Short mmCIF file of N, CA, C and O in Angstrom, two decimals:
data_model
loop_
_atom_site.label_atom_id
_atom_site.label_comp_id
_atom_site.label_asym_id
_atom_site.label_seq_id
_atom_site.Cartn_x
_atom_site.Cartn_y
_atom_site.Cartn_z
N UNK X 1 -14.94 8.56 9.24
CA UNK X 1 -14.01 7.74 8.41
C UNK X 1 -14.45 6.26 8.57
O UNK X 1 -14.34 5.66 9.61
N UNK X 2 -14.98 5.73 7.44
CA UNK X 2 -15.47 4.35 7.55
C UNK X 2 -14.52 3.28 6.96
O UNK X 2 -14.64 2.04 7.25
N UNK X 3 -13.51 3.69 6.28
CA UNK X 3 -12.57 2.75 5.68
C UNK X 3 -11.54 2.29 6.74
O UNK X 3 -10.78 3.08 7.22
N UNK X 4 -11.57 1.02 7.02
CA UNK X 4 -10.73 0.53 8.15
C UNK X 4 -9.24 0.44 7.70
O UNK X 4 -8.45 0.11 8.55
N UNK X 5 -8.94 0.76 6.51
CA UNK X 5 -7.55 0.77 6.09
C UNK X 5 -6.93 2.10 6.48
O UNK X 5 -5.69 2.26 6.33
N UNK X 6 -7.66 3.07 7.01
CA UNK X 6 -7.10 4.39 7.38
C UNK X 6 -7.21 4.56 8.84
O UNK X 6 -8.16 4.16 9.50
N UNK X 7 -6.13 5.17 9.34
CA UNK X 7 -6.06 5.45 10.86
C UNK X 7 -5.85 6.90 11.05
O UNK X 7 -5.00 7.53 10.35
N UNK X 8 -6.54 7.46 12.07
CA UNK X 8 -6.30 8.85 12.40
C UNK X 8 -4.98 8.97 13.15
O UNK X 8 -4.71 8.36 14.12
N UNK X 9 -4.13 9.94 12.63
CA UNK X 9 -2.80 10.13 13.23
C UNK X 9 -2.67 11.53 13.85
O UNK X 9 -1.72 11.73 14.56
N UNK X 10 -3.60 12.48 13.64
CA UNK X 10 -3.43 13.80 14.15
C UNK X 10 -4.74 14.58 13.99
O UNK X 10 -5.46 14.39 13.13
N UNK X 11 -4.97 15.35 15.07
CA UNK X 11 -6.11 16.31 15.06
C UNK X 11 -5.54 17.64 15.55
O UNK X 11 -4.84 17.67 16.56
N UNK X 12 -5.77 18.73 14.81
CA UNK X 12 -5.27 19.99 15.19
C UNK X 12 -5.76 21.14 14.29
O UNK X 12 -6.62 20.90 13.47
N UNK X 13 -5.23 22.30 14.56
CA UNK X 13 -5.64 23.46 13.78
C UNK X 13 -5.09 23.43 12.37
O UNK X 13 -4.16 22.72 11.98
N UNK X 14 -5.78 24.25 11.55
CA UNK X 14 -5.47 24.24 10.08
C UNK X 14 -4.00 24.51 9.77
O UNK X 14 -3.44 23.79 8.82
N UNK X 15 -3.33 25.39 10.44
CA UNK X 15 -1.93 25.72 10.11
C UNK X 15 -0.97 24.50 10.37
O UNK X 15 -0.23 24.12 9.43
N UNK X 16 -1.12 23.84 11.47
CA UNK X 16 -0.28 22.73 11.71
C UNK X 16 -0.69 21.55 10.86
O UNK X 16 0.24 20.83 10.32
N UNK X 17 -1.99 21.36 10.56
CA UNK X 17 -2.46 20.27 9.68
C UNK X 17 -1.82 20.49 8.22
O UNK X 17 -1.32 19.50 7.70
N UNK X 18 -1.82 21.67 7.78
CA UNK X 18 -1.21 21.95 6.54
C UNK X 18 0.27 21.62 6.48
O UNK X 18 0.77 21.08 5.45
N UNK X 19 1.00 21.95 7.50
CA UNK X 19 2.41 21.65 7.54
C UNK X 19 2.67 20.15 7.57
O UNK X 19 3.56 19.68 6.86
N UNK X 20 1.89 19.35 8.40
CA UNK X 20 1.99 17.95 8.37
C UNK X 20 1.68 17.39 7.06
O UNK X 20 2.42 16.48 6.57
N UNK X 21 0.62 17.77 6.44
CA UNK X 21 0.30 17.33 5.05
C UNK X 21 1.38 17.52 4.10
O UNK X 21 1.84 16.56 3.38
N UNK X 22 2.00 18.66 4.06
CA UNK X 22 3.12 18.98 3.20
C UNK X 22 4.30 17.99 3.43
O UNK X 22 4.91 17.52 2.55
N UNK X 23 4.67 17.81 4.72
CA UNK X 23 5.70 16.88 5.11
C UNK X 23 5.41 15.44 4.76
O UNK X 23 6.28 14.75 4.24
N UNK X 24 4.16 14.96 4.94
CA UNK X 24 3.81 13.65 4.64
C UNK X 24 3.92 13.47 3.08
O UNK X 24 4.42 12.40 2.59
N UNK X 25 3.47 14.43 2.30
CA UNK X 25 3.49 14.30 0.86
C UNK X 25 4.97 14.27 0.36
O UNK X 25 5.19 13.63 -0.66
N UNK X 26 5.87 14.88 1.06
CA UNK X 26 7.28 14.86 0.71
C UNK X 26 7.82 13.41 0.72
O UNK X 26 8.75 13.11 0.02
N UNK X 27 7.32 12.63 1.61
CA UNK X 27 7.71 11.26 1.78
C UNK X 27 6.71 10.25 1.14
O UNK X 27 6.65 9.09 1.59
N UNK X 28 5.98 10.76 0.17
CA UNK X 28 5.10 9.90 -0.59
C UNK X 28 3.96 9.30 0.18
O UNK X 28 3.46 8.15 -0.08
N UNK X 29 3.42 10.02 1.21
CA UNK X 29 2.28 9.59 1.94
C UNK X 29 1.19 10.54 1.50
O UNK X 29 1.32 11.84 1.56
N UNK X 30 0.04 10.01 1.13
CA UNK X 30 -1.13 10.81 0.67
C UNK X 30 -2.17 10.75 1.76
O UNK X 30 -3.01 9.79 1.81
N UNK X 31 -2.14 11.68 2.68
CA UNK X 31 -3.16 11.74 3.77
C UNK X 31 -4.54 12.08 3.32
O UNK X 31 -4.73 12.80 2.30
N UNK X 32 -5.53 11.73 4.12
CA UNK X 32 -6.91 12.09 3.98
C UNK X 32 -7.18 13.13 5.12
O UNK X 32 -6.89 12.76 6.20
N UNK X 33 -7.78 14.23 4.79
CA UNK X 33 -8.12 15.25 5.77
C UNK X 33 -9.60 15.36 6.03
O UNK X 33 -10.34 15.41 5.02
N UNK X 34 -10.08 15.32 7.23
CA UNK X 34 -11.47 15.42 7.60
C UNK X 34 -11.65 16.68 8.43
O UNK X 34 -10.95 16.85 9.43
N UNK X 35 -12.48 17.53 8.06
CA UNK X 35 -12.78 18.80 8.76
C UNK X 35 -13.68 18.49 9.97
O UNK X 35 -14.76 17.88 9.86
N UNK X 36 -13.27 18.97 11.13
CA UNK X 36 -14.01 18.70 12.41
C UNK X 36 -14.63 20.01 13.00
O UNK X 36 -15.11 19.99 14.12
N UNK X 37 -14.53 21.08 12.28
CA UNK X 37 -15.00 22.39 12.77
C UNK X 37 -16.53 22.41 12.75
O UNK X 37 -17.21 22.07 11.77
N UNK X 38 -17.03 22.83 13.85
CA UNK X 38 -18.59 23.15 13.90
C UNK X 38 -18.61 24.70 14.14
O UNK X 38 -18.56 25.09 15.30
N UNK X 39 -18.73 25.43 13.18
CA UNK X 39 -18.69 26.86 13.25
C UNK X 39 -19.93 27.44 14.07
O UNK X 39 -19.86 28.60 14.54
N UNK X 40 -20.91 26.62 14.34
CA UNK X 40 -22.01 27.05 15.19
C UNK X 40 -21.69 27.01 16.70
O UNK X 40 -22.41 27.56 17.47
N UNK X 41 -20.60 26.31 17.08
CA UNK X 41 -20.24 26.17 18.45
C UNK X 41 -19.15 27.17 18.81
O UNK X 41 -19.23 27.88 19.82
N UNK X 42 -18.08 27.23 18.08
CA UNK X 42 -16.96 28.08 18.36
C UNK X 42 -16.96 29.35 17.54
O UNK X 42 -16.60 29.23 16.36
N UNK X 43 -17.34 30.37 18.03
CA UNK X 43 -17.37 31.64 17.23
C UNK X 43 -16.77 32.81 18.06
O UNK X 43 -16.72 32.86 19.21
N UNK X 44 -16.31 33.81 17.30
CA UNK X 44 -15.84 35.02 17.90
C UNK X 44 -16.95 36.01 17.77
O UNK X 44 -18.01 35.80 17.44
N UNK X 45 -16.57 37.33 18.14
CA UNK X 45 -17.52 38.44 18.07
C UNK X 45 -18.16 38.66 16.77
O UNK X 45 -19.29 38.89 16.70
N UNK X 46 -17.42 38.38 15.69
CA UNK X 46 -17.94 38.62 14.37
C UNK X 46 -18.73 37.46 13.84
O UNK X 46 -19.28 37.53 12.75
N UNK X 47 -18.74 36.37 14.55
CA UNK X 47 -19.54 35.23 14.21
C UNK X 47 -18.80 34.21 13.29
O UNK X 47 -19.40 33.29 12.80
N UNK X 48 -17.49 34.49 13.12
CA UNK X 48 -16.77 33.57 12.30
C UNK X 48 -16.00 32.51 13.22
O UNK X 48 -15.91 32.69 14.42
N UNK X 49 -15.56 31.53 12.58
CA UNK X 49 -14.96 30.41 13.27
C UNK X 49 -13.63 30.81 13.89
O UNK X 49 -12.78 31.34 13.26
N UNK X 50 -13.38 30.60 15.20
CA UNK X 50 -12.09 30.93 15.86
C UNK X 50 -10.99 29.88 15.50
O UNK X 50 -9.95 30.19 15.17
N UNK X 51 -11.37 28.63 15.58
CA UNK X 51 -10.53 27.53 15.36
C UNK X 51 -11.05 26.60 14.20
O UNK X 51 -12.23 26.53 14.02
N UNK X 52 -10.14 26.08 13.45
CA UNK X 52 -10.46 25.29 12.39
C UNK X 52 -9.78 23.93 12.55
O UNK X 52 -8.68 23.77 12.08
N UNK X 53 -10.40 23.05 13.24
CA UNK X 53 -9.84 21.74 13.51
C UNK X 53 -10.03 20.73 12.41
O UNK X 53 -11.18 20.68 11.90
N UNK X 54 -9.02 19.95 12.15
CA UNK X 54 -9.06 18.96 11.14
C UNK X 54 -8.37 17.71 11.63
O UNK X 54 -7.54 17.75 12.44
N UNK X 55 -8.76 16.54 11.10
CA UNK X 55 -8.12 15.25 11.44
C UNK X 55 -7.39 14.73 10.18
O UNK X 55 -7.87 14.94 9.02
N UNK X 56 -6.19 14.19 10.43
CA UNK X 56 -5.39 13.55 9.34
C UNK X 56 -5.45 12.10 9.54
O UNK X 56 -5.18 11.51 10.60
N UNK X 57 -5.79 11.47 8.42
CA UNK X 57 -5.79 9.97 8.39
C UNK X 57 -4.76 9.47 7.34
O UNK X 57 -4.58 10.16 6.34
N UNK X 58 -4.10 8.37 7.66
CA UNK X 58 -3.25 7.67 6.69
C UNK X 58 -3.58 6.29 6.54
O UNK X 58 -4.11 5.66 7.47
N UNK X 59 -3.18 5.69 5.43
CA UNK X 59 -3.37 4.27 5.22
C UNK X 59 -2.49 3.51 6.30
O UNK X 59 -1.35 3.95 6.64
N UNK X 60 -3.05 2.45 6.81
CA UNK X 60 -2.32 1.76 7.93
C UNK X 60 -0.99 1.21 7.52
O UNK X 60 -0.11 1.08 8.33
N UNK X 61 -0.83 1.02 6.15
CA UNK X 61 0.51 0.58 5.67
C UNK X 61 1.61 1.63 5.76
O UNK X 61 2.78 1.32 5.78
N UNK X 62 1.08 2.85 5.87
CA UNK X 62 2.09 4.02 5.96
C UNK X 62 2.12 4.63 7.35
O UNK X 62 2.76 5.60 7.57
N UNK X 63 1.56 3.92 8.34
CA UNK X 63 1.43 4.53 9.68
C UNK X 63 2.73 4.80 10.32
O UNK X 63 2.98 5.86 10.88
N UNK X 64 3.67 3.78 10.33
CA UNK X 64 4.99 4.05 11.00
C UNK X 64 5.73 5.20 10.44
O UNK X 64 6.25 6.03 11.21
N UNK X 65 5.76 5.31 9.13
CA UNK X 65 6.37 6.44 8.53
C UNK X 65 5.75 7.83 8.81
O UNK X 65 6.34 8.75 9.09
N UNK X 66 4.44 7.79 8.86
CA UNK X 66 3.66 8.96 9.18
C UNK X 66 3.91 9.45 10.58
O UNK X 66 4.10 10.61 10.83
N UNK X 67 3.92 8.49 11.50
CA UNK X 67 4.14 8.86 12.89
C UNK X 67 5.48 9.51 13.12
O UNK X 67 5.64 10.46 13.87
N UNK X 68 6.48 9.03 12.45
CA UNK X 68 7.84 9.56 12.59
C UNK X 68 7.83 11.09 12.01
O UNK X 68 8.43 11.98 12.70
N UNK X 69 7.13 11.27 10.96
CA UNK X 69 7.02 12.68 10.40
C UNK X 69 6.36 13.60 11.43
O UNK X 69 6.76 14.67 11.68
N UNK X 70 5.21 13.14 11.99
CA UNK X 70 4.42 13.95 12.85
C UNK X 70 5.18 14.21 14.17
O UNK X 70 5.15 15.27 14.72
N UNK X 71 5.92 13.19 14.72
CA UNK X 71 6.70 13.29 15.94
C UNK X 71 7.80 14.37 15.70
O UNK X 71 8.04 15.17 16.63
N UNK X 72 8.38 14.37 14.52
CA UNK X 72 9.46 15.36 14.27
C UNK X 72 8.87 16.76 14.24
O UNK X 72 9.50 17.74 14.84
N UNK X 73 7.73 16.99 13.61
CA UNK X 73 7.21 18.29 13.57
C UNK X 73 6.66 18.69 14.97
O UNK X 73 6.98 19.85 15.36
N UNK X 74 6.12 17.83 15.74
CA UNK X 74 5.74 18.18 17.16
C UNK X 74 7.01 18.53 17.99
O UNK X 74 6.89 19.54 18.77
N UNK X 75 8.11 17.81 17.81
CA UNK X 75 9.28 18.18 18.58
C UNK X 75 9.83 19.57 18.23
O UNK X 75 10.29 20.32 19.01
N UNK X 76 9.73 19.87 16.87
CA UNK X 76 10.15 21.22 16.43
C UNK X 76 9.24 22.31 17.01
O UNK X 76 9.77 23.34 17.37
N UNK X 77 7.99 22.06 17.10
CA UNK X 77 7.09 23.04 17.60
C UNK X 77 7.21 23.32 19.13
O UNK X 77 6.92 24.40 19.59
N UNK X 78 7.61 22.24 19.81
CA UNK X 78 7.89 22.38 21.27
C UNK X 78 9.15 22.96 21.59
O UNK X 78 9.35 23.38 22.76
N UNK X 79 10.07 23.09 20.70
CA UNK X 79 11.49 23.61 20.93
C UNK X 79 11.44 25.08 21.09
O UNK X 79 10.62 25.78 20.72
#
């Protein structure tokens, strides 16, 4: 990510990333998602990717609101 107006706010698996994206969009934040999976490194017996890691970036002007959304989701997942 070369645009200095965007800040990485989360890295995780596809399922959690999708949930965070949905919640961010509900509060009018349009995140950018970058795929970090290297299927040549992490594979299972069938040769497919075991984990699908992605990074979520938000505009720095939306950082505070995005962090609140992510913290709420993390606390729900830990409960």
